[in-house]
Amino acid sequence: MAIAEPAPAPTEAGTRTAYRTCPLCEASCGLEITLRPAAEGGEEVVRIRGDRDDVFSRGYICPKGSTLKQLHEDPDRLRRPVVKRDGRFVEVGWDEAFAEIQARLLPVLDARGRDAAAVYIGNPNAHNLAGMLYNRPVLRSLGTTNVFSASTVDQRPKEISSALMFGGGLNVPVPDIDRTDHLLMLGANPFASNGSLATAPDWPGRLERLIERGGTVVVVDPRRSRTADMASEWVPVRPGADAYLLMAMVQVITSEGLVDLGGCAGLVTGLDEVVDAAAAFTPEVVASATGLDAEVIRRLARELAGAPTACVYGRIGTTTAEFGTLTSWLVDVLNVLTGNLDRPGGAMFAKAAAGASNTRGKPRFGREVRLHRRTSRVRGLPETFGELPAVVMAEEMDTPGDGQVRALVTIAGNPVLSTPNSARLDAALADLECMVSVDIYINETTRHADVILPVPTALQKGHYDLALLQLALHDTANYSEPVLPLDDDQPSEWEVLARLALVLQGAGSSAEPALVDDLMITSLVQAAVGDETSPIHGREVDEILGLLAPRTGPERILDLQLRTGPYGEGFGADPDGLSLDVLLATPHGVDLGALKPRLPDVLRTPDGMIALAPELLLADVPRLWAGLDGRRDHPFVLVGRGDLRPNNSWMHNVSVLVKGKPRCTAHLHPDDAA
Ligand code: SF4
C-alpha cells in the first residue's frame, strides 16, 4: 500500500488550504480549497481548483468542481427547516420541524398503514457518506414497501445482471481503460458524464491516452456525441438496438470458434445455453434492427476477440432502453467469452477499502438473488432489490383503492424533474395528505412538501465514497474532513436522518439521534465479531466499541469498515493497515494500486461460479427475438442526452453553469426533419 506524504499546503498570507473529494459526479476528483477569514466572522472559500497531489485525479477538475463555493453561499439554499402553513413555507426551529412531522405524517400512517407512504431516494445519496449509511434506518422506520430511488431510472439493469452473474448488485466489472488495447463502448458519453459505473477522474484524458498509445476506442451510439467524435470508430446503431448488436457479436464469436475464456475457464456455468440463445441472432438477422451492415457487426466481433486485451463497457444509453438488462448481461458475456474478464486491460473488479460486499464474508459464497418478489399495485411492475420502479410513483399516488400512496418522504431527490411522467407526478404530489423532504432547496418536487429538513452543504460534512470506490478504475481510499463548520444550530446530516427515523418509528420528536447511531454501530460490530472471516472474529463487542470511541456518526462506522476491510489494520492485526486515522493523515488519498485479478474470490454467487446464462435473462431472449419485427413500427425513437454542466438540478443558481444557450433542446437529424 503506497501512502502519499501530504504535500505542504501552498498558502497565501492569511489563507489556509483544505482538500476534499468532489461529490458532484462519479469521477470523484480531489479538490484544493483555499479559505480566508471572512469579514462577518468564520471563513470563506476564496478558490477551488484541482488537487495536483490527489492520488487519483492528479489535478483534474471539470467546470462543476469549482462551484461548491457558489452552492454553499447560494442565498436560496435552505439553512433552517421550513414548514408549510396556509400554502406558504415558514422557517421554524428543528424541534418544531420534527414535531410537525410527527403531527402530520404519523396520523396518515396510523390510519392507513405503512404502505400508505412512499419514499424516494435521490441520486446525490450515492455520493454522500451520511446518506449511504443513515437512509437505512429511515427506510426501516417508515416500514413501507413503496420504496423508490434514482437507481431504477438509471443503472438498475446493470445491477441486476451483475447480481445474477457475479453475486452482487455492485459486483460490477469496470473497463480497465488505462491498460486496454481495445475499448468497445455503448451508450456512454464520458466527455459529458465524466464516466459512470466506472469511477475515474479525467475519463476524456484517459481515452485520449488510450488512442495515443495505439489502442482503439469504438463508440456505439445513435448520436455522434463528443466521445464518438474522438473515437477511432463511431458505430451509429439504431436507438435501443444494442442488445441485438451484442447478441449478434456473441453469435459470431461462438460460431467462428473465437471463444477463449482465459482466466475464467473452469469458473463459468451456462456456456452452452449462451451459444444456443445466440445461435439465431446472426448479423444478417439483426442488420435491419440495428441499422448496421452484417459485415460491420462481424468485424466488430472479430476485432474484439482478436485484440491483445479488450473490454466492453455499456452505460446509461444501454440501461435506459428496452432490453437494458439483456444488454447489460451481454456486455459481460462478451467480456467473458473473449477472455477479458478479470485481466489487466479487460473488465476488472475494484477492491474497495470499505463497504464492499465482495470483500466481506466467505469468498465464492452467496445467497440466491431473489427478484420480482412482489409487483406494484396498479401496473404490476416487478420489485428489484426491495424497490419498485420510479416510473410507477405517480399512478400509485393518484389511483384510488386499497394501498394507495397518500404520503411521501424524499431524500435529496427531485423526481418531478428527473423521472418520466413528470406532469402526472407533479399533480399527484400536490394531492398527497403529507410530504416530508430532506433537501437543501425548494425545487419542483419539494415545493409540495409540508416540511423540508435541510442538511449541511458538501463543504460542511465529511466525505468518503463508499459506493463509487467499489466501481473505481484504480484502487484508492480518500476521506475528506469537513472544510467549514456547521451553521449555528444546524445538526449534522446523520443527526437529521436519525431523528427522522426516530419520529417515524414513534419514538417521539425529541428522541436523541445517538440512540440510532449507537444501535447501528453496535449491530455492525456484533456482526463483525461473529463473522469468521473478519479480522476481529471472536473479540469482545465492548472492546471494539471502546477502540472506536470517541467517534460517532458516519465517521465511526467508516472507521470500523476501513479497519476490518481488505486493507485494514484489523484493530491491531496489521499495524501498517488502513484506518480513518491513516486517511486523516493523508489528505490526498492513499493509492492502493492498479486493479488486480480477483477471480474467483470476488464471486458471491450461490455456487461460487460465474453464471453466464442466468435463467431470468435467458427467459427474456424470446421477447428480444419477437421484438425484431416490432421495431419497424417505430420509425423515430427519442434518446436521452447528457450535458457536462447540470447536476441533480442543484446547479440552477450557479451562473457559470447555467449561462449560455438553452441546452434542453431536441435534436433531429436533417434527413428526418425533411
Ligand atoms: S469531473 Fe465530477 S468529480 Fe470531477 S470536478 Fe467535475 S463534477 Fe467534480
XYZ file of C-alpha atoms and ligand atoms in Angstrom:
682
model
C 0.000 0.000 0.000
C 1.586 3.298 -1.082
C 0.750 6.151 1.255
C 1.438 9.563 -0.246
C 3.059 12.099 2.041
C 0.848 15.163 2.393
C 2.378 17.947 0.302
C 2.931 21.227 2.116
C -0.196 23.300 1.594
C 0.545 26.293 -0.680
C -0.851 29.062 1.494
C -1.080 32.734 0.719
C -0.878 35.200 3.602
C -3.859 34.731 5.905
C -5.272 31.814 3.984
C -5.393 28.101 4.585
C -5.799 25.185 2.230
C -8.143 22.260 2.643
C -8.653 19.187 0.488
C -11.887 17.486 -0.407
C -13.170 14.954 -2.879
C -15.748 16.476 -5.222
C -19.170 14.854 -4.655
C -20.837 16.205 -7.792
C -20.330 13.268 -10.120
C -18.913 9.760 -10.135
C -15.391 10.859 -11.150
C -14.525 11.745 -7.526
C -11.835 14.337 -8.245
C -9.678 15.764 -5.483
C -10.213 19.478 -4.868
C -7.825 22.005 -3.366
C -9.840 24.620 -1.492
C -8.327 27.922 -0.359
C -10.048 29.712 2.529
C -9.552 33.027 4.275
C -11.132 34.773 7.273
C -14.493 36.287 6.329
C -15.424 39.868 7.221
C -18.520 38.665 9.124
C -16.518 36.056 11.064
C -15.601 32.490 10.287
C -14.030 31.635 6.958
C -14.952 31.933 3.320
C -13.812 29.994 0.289
C -11.533 32.012 -1.961
C -10.776 29.478 -4.658
C -11.363 25.846 -5.611
C -9.130 24.062 -8.075
C -7.983 20.526 -8.828
C -5.691 18.949 -6.232
C -2.499 18.160 -8.128
C -1.389 15.743 -5.400
C -4.621 13.767 -5.271
C -3.584 10.151 -5.813
C -6.454 9.531 -8.242
C -7.254 12.782 -10.057
C -3.795 14.440 -10.192
C -5.254 17.929 -10.527
C -8.075 17.177 -12.954
C -11.258 19.157 -12.436
C -14.279 19.924 -14.627
C -16.336 23.165 -14.624
C -18.670 21.815 -11.933
C -15.970 21.072 -9.384
C -15.230 24.681 -8.516
C -18.883 25.523 -7.840
C -19.117 24.101 -4.317
C -18.477 27.650 -3.110
C -21.460 29.042 -5.032
C -23.658 26.196 -3.806
C -22.616 26.847 -0.222
C -23.155 30.593 -0.450
C -26.358 30.479 -2.521
C -28.892 32.664 -0.658
C -31.695 30.420 -1.968
C -30.282 27.374 -0.174
C -32.291 26.382 2.878
C -30.411 26.850 6.123
C -33.235 26.120 8.553
C -36.242 23.786 8.332
C -39.378 25.125 6.697
C -42.982 24.138 7.354
C -45.896 24.898 5.052
C -48.619 26.963 6.670
C -51.559 28.296 4.672
C -49.762 27.379 1.489
C -46.532 29.233 2.339
C -43.246 27.983 3.703
C -42.345 29.379 7.109
C -38.913 28.955 8.712
C -39.045 27.090 12.030
C -36.631 25.627 14.562
C -35.537 21.977 14.420
C -37.671 20.812 17.341
C -40.742 22.358 15.773
C -39.999 20.817 12.391
C -39.788 17.291 13.817
C -42.903 17.901 15.913
C -44.739 18.910 12.719
C -43.651 15.694 11.006
C -44.925 13.721 13.957
C -48.233 15.601 13.951
C -48.840 15.461 10.203
C -47.293 12.227 8.921
C -47.893 9.717 11.707
C -51.704 10.080 11.649
C -51.682 9.157 7.938
C -49.597 6.054 8.683
C -51.700 5.137 11.708
C -54.954 5.463 9.786
C -53.940 3.867 6.515
C -50.996 1.613 7.284
C -47.307 1.898 6.490
C -47.740 1.253 2.764
C -49.732 4.470 2.543
C -46.331 6.157 2.494
C -43.665 6.028 -0.189
C -40.037 7.056 -0.038
C -37.836 8.354 -2.859
C -34.044 8.338 -2.504
C -32.322 10.672 -4.965
C -29.044 10.246 -6.783
C -26.881 12.510 -4.545
C -27.165 9.920 -1.786
C -24.744 7.706 -3.701
C -22.087 10.414 -3.276
C -22.775 11.053 0.367
C -21.357 9.163 3.340
C -24.145 10.068 5.792
C -26.852 9.378 3.212
C -25.385 5.996 2.308
C -25.414 4.911 5.953
C -28.346 6.667 7.647
C -31.050 6.390 4.986
C -31.360 2.754 6.031
C -32.824 3.482 9.474
C -35.243 5.960 7.854
C -36.444 3.274 5.456
C -36.698 0.694 8.214
C -38.674 3.047 10.456
C -41.035 4.071 7.687
C -41.697 0.372 7.065
C -43.238 0.790 3.628
C -42.850 -1.482 0.631
C -43.247 1.559 -1.638
C -39.537 2.305 -1.903
C -38.281 4.202 -4.944
C -34.900 5.563 -5.968
C -32.977 7.124 -8.812
C -31.366 3.726 -9.459
C -34.456 2.467 -11.272
C -34.254 5.275 -13.811
C -30.533 4.820 -14.257
C -28.409 1.743 -13.640
C -30.738 -0.910 -12.247
C -30.375 -3.219 -15.304
C -26.605 -3.375 -14.748
C -27.087 -4.078 -11.045
C -29.455 -6.926 -11.892
C -27.197 -8.538 -14.475
C -24.186 -8.208 -12.159
C -26.080 -9.690 -9.220
C -27.196 -12.643 -11.307
C -23.806 -13.265 -12.921
C -21.372 -12.397 -10.133
C -23.492 -12.316 -6.969
C -23.860 -8.641 -6.079
C -25.584 -5.551 -7.442
C -22.332 -3.617 -7.114
C -20.156 -6.557 -8.159
C -19.793 -4.762 -11.487
C -16.699 -5.268 -13.647
C -15.262 -1.943 -14.801
C -13.298 -1.306 -18.009
C -9.561 -1.108 -17.373
C -9.182 1.741 -19.867
C -5.711 2.698 -18.642
C -4.265 -0.615 -19.835
C -6.589 -1.889 -22.529
C -5.816 -2.171 -26.223
C -9.411 -2.064 -27.352
C -12.469 -0.465 -25.789
C -15.943 -1.128 -27.148
C -18.231 1.407 -25.504
C -22.013 1.526 -25.871
C -24.401 4.270 -24.781
C -21.723 6.194 -22.900
C -20.540 9.750 -23.405
C -17.879 10.351 -20.761
C -16.964 13.690 -22.338
C -20.289 14.857 -20.869
C -20.836 12.454 -17.969
C -17.234 12.151 -16.707
C -17.833 8.419 -16.573
C -20.434 6.349 -14.798
C -20.428 2.951 -13.087
C -16.696 3.221 -13.740
C -15.192 5.774 -11.366
C -12.158 7.678 -12.637
C -11.250 11.338 -12.885
C -10.470 12.608 -16.382
C -12.167 9.972 -18.493
C -11.624 12.153 -21.595
C -7.867 12.294 -20.987
C -7.720 8.559 -20.302
C -9.490 7.840 -23.611
C -7.161 10.171 -25.486
C -4.132 8.445 -23.962
C -5.601 5.050 -24.922
C -5.644 6.147 -28.549
C -2.214 7.821 -28.320
C -0.638 4.555 -27.206
C -2.056 2.818 -30.283
C -5.257 1.438 -28.794
C -8.716 1.517 -30.305
C -11.875 3.144 -28.989
C -15.084 2.072 -30.704
C -18.157 4.066 -29.697
C -21.574 2.566 -30.376
C -24.151 5.327 -30.091
C -27.111 6.511 -32.166
C -25.800 10.055 -31.776
C -22.383 11.368 -32.765
C -21.514 12.553 -29.275
C -18.242 14.281 -28.375
C -16.930 10.897 -27.280
C -17.950 9.391 -30.619
C -16.172 12.260 -32.354
C -12.821 11.494 -30.727
C -13.151 7.715 -31.063
C -11.258 5.535 -33.512
C -14.619 4.460 -34.888
C -18.212 5.564 -34.389
C -20.872 2.900 -34.924
C -24.264 4.611 -35.339
C -26.561 1.886 -34.073
C -30.325 2.392 -34.152
C -31.626 3.587 -30.782
C -32.406 0.776 -28.370
C -30.865 -1.930 -30.559
C -27.705 -2.581 -28.525
C -28.927 -5.993 -27.351
C -29.313 -7.116 -30.973
C -25.823 -5.934 -31.856
C -24.245 -7.643 -28.838
C -26.229 -10.851 -29.324
C -25.026 -10.998 -32.923
C -21.441 -10.446 -31.772
C -21.870 -13.369 -29.362
C -23.210 -15.414 -32.268
C -20.161 -14.582 -34.406
C -17.670 -15.324 -31.640
C -19.292 -18.611 -30.640
C -19.902 -19.832 -34.207
C -16.443 -18.921 -35.519
C -14.540 -20.704 -32.753
C -13.285 -17.431 -31.232
C -14.244 -18.263 -27.640
C -11.295 -18.143 -25.258
C -12.345 -17.973 -21.625
C -8.817 -17.231 -20.439
C -8.727 -16.964 -16.656
C -12.471 -17.663 -16.443
C -12.027 -21.232 -17.699
C -13.422 -23.613 -15.114
C -15.321 -20.797 -13.411
C -18.246 -20.446 -15.794
C -21.610 -22.171 -15.957
C -24.082 -21.795 -18.808
C -21.752 -21.505 -21.809
C -23.775 -23.964 -23.913
C -27.001 -22.135 -23.090
C -25.488 -18.847 -24.251
C -24.331 -20.458 -27.513
C -27.863 -21.774 -28.078
C -29.526 -18.489 -27.151
C -27.404 -16.514 -29.617
C -27.490 -19.021 -32.464
C -30.372 -17.461 -34.372
C -29.207 -13.843 -33.961
C -26.844 -13.797 -36.921
C -25.517 -10.438 -38.128
C -27.784 -10.700 -41.149
C -30.858 -11.265 -38.971
C -30.195 -8.196 -36.782
C -28.918 -5.923 -39.564
C -32.190 -4.122 -40.079
C -32.981 -3.759 -36.352
C -29.545 -2.337 -35.618
C -29.220 -0.315 -38.814
C -25.765 -1.848 -39.215
C -24.317 -3.820 -42.067
C -23.820 -7.513 -41.201
C -20.165 -7.305 -42.177
C -19.620 -4.384 -39.784
C -21.057 -6.471 -36.925
C -18.888 -9.430 -37.898
C -15.786 -7.222 -37.998
C -16.583 -5.671 -34.600
C -16.846 -9.158 -33.094
C -13.614 -10.395 -34.670
C -11.703 -7.265 -33.652
C -12.921 -7.629 -30.075
C -11.942 -11.288 -29.922
C -8.606 -10.661 -31.651
C -7.363 -7.707 -29.611
C -4.495 -8.479 -27.197
C -6.682 -7.061 -24.424
C -10.151 -5.597 -24.734
C -13.166 -4.593 -22.721
C -16.811 -3.950 -23.464
C -18.470 -1.190 -21.441
C -22.086 -0.085 -21.584
C -23.602 2.846 -19.799
C -26.763 4.860 -19.455
C -27.825 4.628 -23.096
C -27.876 0.863 -22.640
C -29.696 0.799 -19.304
C -32.457 3.314 -20.022
C -33.594 1.457 -23.116
C -35.801 -1.512 -23.849
C -33.858 -4.737 -23.128
C -31.474 -2.828 -20.856
C -30.925 -5.852 -18.621
C -30.215 -8.162 -21.559
C -27.776 -5.584 -22.933
C -26.031 -5.251 -19.570
C -25.742 -9.025 -19.380
C -24.394 -9.351 -22.936
C -21.700 -6.749 -22.235
C -20.213 -9.097 -19.652
C -20.941 -12.238 -21.656
C -18.646 -10.771 -24.318
C -16.029 -9.882 -21.710
C -16.083 -13.499 -20.516
C -16.160 -15.155 -23.956
C -13.139 -13.173 -25.140
C -11.093 -13.963 -22.026
C -11.129 -10.343 -20.967
C -12.971 -10.625 -17.675
C -10.665 -10.047 -14.723
C -7.405 -9.456 -16.520
C -5.390 -6.227 -16.832
C -6.688 -4.339 -19.849
C -10.014 -6.149 -19.622
C -13.062 -5.691 -17.407
C -11.960 -5.936 -13.789
C -13.335 -5.746 -10.271
C -12.248 -2.964 -7.937
C -11.225 -3.921 -4.411
C -12.644 -1.152 -2.265
C -11.204 -0.416 1.155
C -14.610 -0.133 2.820
C -18.215 -1.128 2.393
C -17.967 -3.661 -0.438
C -19.961 -6.873 -0.147
C -17.439 -8.627 -2.415
C -14.718 -8.272 0.222
C -16.868 -9.468 3.126
C -17.805 -12.962 4.173
C -16.648 -16.182 2.588
C -15.290 -15.908 -0.974
C -17.351 -17.805 -3.567
C -20.283 -17.979 -1.203
C -23.507 -16.089 -1.700
C -27.253 -16.212 -1.479
C -29.569 -16.658 -4.408
C -30.610 -13.303 -5.864
C -34.345 -13.027 -5.403
C -36.028 -10.539 -7.708
C -39.676 -9.888 -8.544
C -40.851 -10.855 -5.028
C -43.860 -8.573 -5.430
C -45.346 -6.270 -8.000
C -46.607 -2.717 -7.968
C -50.287 -2.301 -7.074
C -51.542 -0.541 -10.215
C -49.472 -1.720 -13.160
C -47.948 -4.877 -11.750
C -44.332 -3.953 -12.428
C -41.843 -6.071 -10.517
C -39.764 -5.260 -7.457
C -35.978 -5.424 -7.629
C -33.619 -5.167 -4.637
C -36.509 -4.046 -2.427
C -37.603 -1.225 -4.730
C -40.329 -0.619 -7.259
C -39.590 1.242 -10.495
C -39.796 5.013 -10.013
C -41.996 5.255 -13.109
C -44.979 3.905 -11.144
C -44.837 6.521 -8.383
C -47.473 8.821 -9.867
C -50.010 6.086 -10.583
C -49.545 4.603 -7.107
C -50.491 8.030 -5.729
C -53.367 9.040 -7.973
C -55.136 5.692 -8.438
C -57.711 5.155 -5.671
C -58.041 1.832 -3.908
C -56.520 -0.246 -1.146
C -52.844 0.541 -0.702
C -52.973 3.925 -2.436
C -49.927 6.028 -1.575
C -51.020 9.134 0.330
C -47.747 10.355 1.836
C -44.159 10.694 0.655
C -40.685 11.154 2.096
C -37.977 12.321 -0.327
C -34.286 12.421 0.483
C -32.128 14.528 -1.841
C -34.245 13.833 -4.871
C -36.173 15.836 -7.422
C -38.253 13.172 -9.179
C -40.661 15.710 -10.666
C -37.740 16.800 -12.801
C -35.728 13.612 -13.094
C -38.222 10.786 -13.605
C -40.570 10.097 -16.517
C -44.191 11.222 -16.484
C -43.323 14.333 -14.521
C -46.533 16.309 -15.091
C -48.596 13.475 -13.619
C -46.214 13.110 -10.672
C -46.318 16.868 -10.073
C -50.119 16.745 -9.859
C -50.062 13.624 -7.683
C -47.696 15.223 -5.169
C -49.988 18.236 -4.874
C -52.781 15.912 -3.773
C -50.896 13.982 -1.063
C -52.002 14.159 2.557
C -48.455 14.669 3.783
C -44.990 15.025 2.320
C -41.631 15.424 4.057
C -38.394 16.227 2.229
C -34.765 16.235 3.238
C -33.237 18.719 0.822
C -31.232 21.907 0.550
C -33.621 23.577 -1.919
C -37.265 24.268 -2.552
C -37.496 22.787 -6.022
C -40.031 21.276 -8.446
C -40.560 18.353 -6.055
C -40.010 19.731 -2.557
C -42.385 22.658 -3.196
C -45.112 20.130 -2.455
C -43.659 19.197 0.937
C -45.257 20.023 4.277
C -41.881 20.041 5.977
C -38.391 20.379 4.465
C -35.337 19.474 6.527
C -32.135 20.980 5.100
C -28.803 19.238 5.598
C -25.315 20.795 5.599
C -23.583 21.529 2.309
C -20.803 19.409 0.880
C -18.254 21.778 2.404
C -19.700 21.210 5.884
C -19.571 17.437 6.047
C -17.042 14.643 5.923
C -16.847 12.606 2.753
C -15.870 9.108 1.707
C -17.148 7.452 -1.467
C -18.472 4.205 -0.038
C -20.284 3.291 -3.258
C -18.194 4.806 -6.033
C -14.867 3.366 -4.910
C -16.415 -0.066 -5.435
C -16.519 0.855 -9.125
C -13.165 2.601 -9.421
C -10.705 2.028 -12.255
C -7.839 2.229 -9.746
C -7.996 1.301 -6.078
C -7.695 4.287 -3.766
C -9.076 5.406 -0.416
C -9.668 9.029 0.444
C -11.514 10.655 3.326
C -12.285 14.384 3.342
C -12.842 16.255 6.573
C -15.491 18.979 6.686
C -13.990 22.166 5.262
C -16.331 24.599 7.019
C -18.135 24.268 10.366
C -21.866 23.717 10.688
C -24.068 26.795 10.914
C -25.428 27.738 14.327
C -27.918 25.089 15.499
C -27.583 23.100 12.238
C -27.459 19.395 13.111
C -25.170 17.197 11.078
C -26.766 15.198 8.298
C -26.720 11.878 10.155
C -28.467 13.512 13.106
C -31.229 14.817 10.832
C -31.764 11.380 9.304
C -31.513 9.534 12.631
C -34.011 11.883 14.237
C -36.376 11.468 11.301
C -36.084 7.689 11.729
C -36.972 8.019 15.401
C -40.036 10.148 14.665
C -41.198 7.652 12.044
C -40.921 4.742 14.456
C -42.946 6.643 17.036
C -40.121 7.337 19.464
C -41.121 10.983 19.663
C -39.916 14.168 18.051
C -37.322 14.904 20.693
C -35.657 11.487 20.898
C -31.861 11.566 20.801
C -30.342 10.681 17.398
C -27.488 8.999 19.269
C -29.926 6.158 20.004
C -29.974 5.242 16.319
C -26.248 5.760 15.921
C -25.317 3.587 18.886
C -27.681 0.852 17.793
C -26.188 0.861 14.295
C -22.561 0.666 15.368
C -23.306 -1.993 17.973
C -25.064 -4.235 15.478
C -22.258 -3.738 12.930
C -19.599 -4.643 15.490
C -21.649 -7.652 16.616
C -21.843 -8.829 13.008
C -18.080 -8.362 12.521
C -17.015 -10.231 15.652
C -19.420 -13.021 14.711
C -18.038 -13.324 11.174
C -15.315 -15.942 10.994
C -13.730 -14.205 8.007
C -13.408 -10.879 9.840
C -10.072 -9.903 11.398
C -11.930 -9.187 14.651
C -13.747 -12.515 14.771
C -14.273 -13.653 18.342
C -13.275 -10.401 20.026
C -15.443 -8.642 22.600
C -18.009 -6.189 21.251
C -17.345 -3.730 24.072
C -13.599 -3.817 23.424
C -14.095 -2.900 19.748
C -16.640 -0.202 20.619
C -14.111 1.215 23.076
C -11.432 1.298 20.387
C -13.801 3.169 18.039
C -14.590 5.809 20.686
C -14.895 8.753 20.889
C -16.005 8.989 17.272
C -19.710 8.961 16.470
C -21.834 9.092 13.339
C -20.680 8.076 9.870
C -17.011 8.516 10.730
C -17.259 5.819 13.419
C -18.922 3.394 11.002
C -16.403 4.231 8.292
C -13.519 3.639 10.708
C -14.935 0.205 11.562
C -15.330 -0.653 7.875
C -11.813 0.528 6.998
C -10.183 -1.273 9.902
C -11.973 -4.551 9.185
C -11.756 -4.143 5.383
C -9.341 -5.829 2.971
C -6.530 -3.317 3.627
C -7.484 -2.655 7.252
C -5.309 -2.640 10.327
C -7.750 -5.127 11.891
C -7.741 -3.417 15.292
C -4.098 -4.248 15.818
C -3.701 -7.231 13.498
C -1.742 -5.247 10.882
C -0.133 -2.039 12.148
C 0.509 -0.906 8.553
C -3.127 -1.288 7.582
C -5.796 1.313 6.904
C -7.950 3.165 9.398
C -9.667 6.522 9.424
C -6.654 7.948 11.264
C -4.418 6.897 8.362
C -6.745 8.601 5.867
C -6.859 11.742 8.000
C -3.078 11.865 7.832
C -3.118 11.534 4.017
C -5.445 14.249 2.708
C -4.558 13.493 -0.922
C -5.659 9.894 -0.524
C -3.995 6.502 -0.298
C -3.030 4.788 -3.540
C -3.921 1.096 -3.257
C -2.666 0.273 -6.732
C -3.892 -0.707 -10.165
C -6.751 -3.190 -10.304
C -5.641 -6.766 -9.826
C -7.342 -10.008 -10.880
C -9.815 -11.059 -8.188
C -11.386 -14.228 -9.556
C -12.603 -16.494 -8.151
C -12.701 -14.932 -4.671
C -14.720 -11.928 -5.821
C -17.708 -14.125 -6.681
C -20.679 -14.193 -4.319
C -22.964 -16.467 -6.353
C -24.581 -19.474 -4.597
C -22.348 -21.969 -6.428
C -19.254 -19.770 -6.472
C -19.243 -19.704 -10.288
C -19.871 -17.032 -12.935
C -23.453 -17.567 -14.102
C -23.121 -16.909 -17.818
C -26.744 -17.828 -18.517
C -28.989 -16.776 -15.627
C -32.469 -18.254 -16.040
C -34.237 -14.923 -15.653
C -32.255 -13.418 -18.526
C -32.455 -16.420 -20.819
C -36.222 -16.340 -20.327
C -36.274 -12.845 -21.826
C -34.460 -13.818 -25.035
C -37.665 -14.913 -26.852
C -39.042 -11.413 -26.220
C -35.886 -9.976 -27.782
C -36.417 -12.204 -30.786
C -40.055 -11.192 -31.081
C -39.008 -7.550 -30.898
C -37.106 -7.815 -34.158
C -40.358 -7.309 -36.063
C -41.963 -4.797 -33.735
C -39.153 -2.318 -34.260
C -40.425 -1.486 -37.719
C -43.451 0.196 -36.140
C -41.323 2.943 -34.631
C -39.512 4.926 -37.317
C -38.460 7.571 -34.762
C -37.092 6.884 -31.291
C -36.231 9.605 -28.799
C -32.957 9.054 -26.924
C -31.573 10.861 -23.896
C -28.552 13.123 -23.931
C -26.193 14.177 -21.175
C -24.594 17.528 -20.584
C -21.476 18.337 -18.597
C -22.792 21.297 -16.649
C -26.061 20.384 -14.904
C -26.090 18.093 -11.871
C -29.070 16.790 -9.947
C -30.941 20.070 -10.545
C -28.815 21.692 -7.850
C -26.943 23.959 -10.247
C -29.857 26.164 -11.217
C -28.413 29.200 -9.439
C -24.760 28.758 -10.436
C -24.402 31.376 -13.148
C -21.244 29.936 -14.668
C -23.088 26.660 -15.290
C -26.487 27.887 -16.412
C -25.471 30.764 -18.678
C -25.415 30.436 -22.435
C -27.825 28.922 -24.900
C -30.590 26.722 -23.508
C -29.462 23.134 -23.600
C -32.778 21.378 -23.010
C -33.391 21.001 -26.705
C -34.450 18.183 -29.001
C -32.042 17.296 -31.792
C -33.375 15.921 -35.060
C -31.347 14.678 -38.000
C -31.893 16.936 -41.045
C -32.973 13.948 -43.150
C -35.595 13.006 -40.571
C -36.690 16.627 -40.313
C -37.135 16.725 -44.071
S -15.494 15.579 -13.045
Fe -17.080 15.229 -11.471
S -15.931 14.874 -9.611
Fe -14.525 15.837 -11.057
S -14.681 18.038 -10.640
Fe -16.173 17.567 -12.230
S -18.089 17.200 -11.130
Fe -16.434 17.055 -9.646
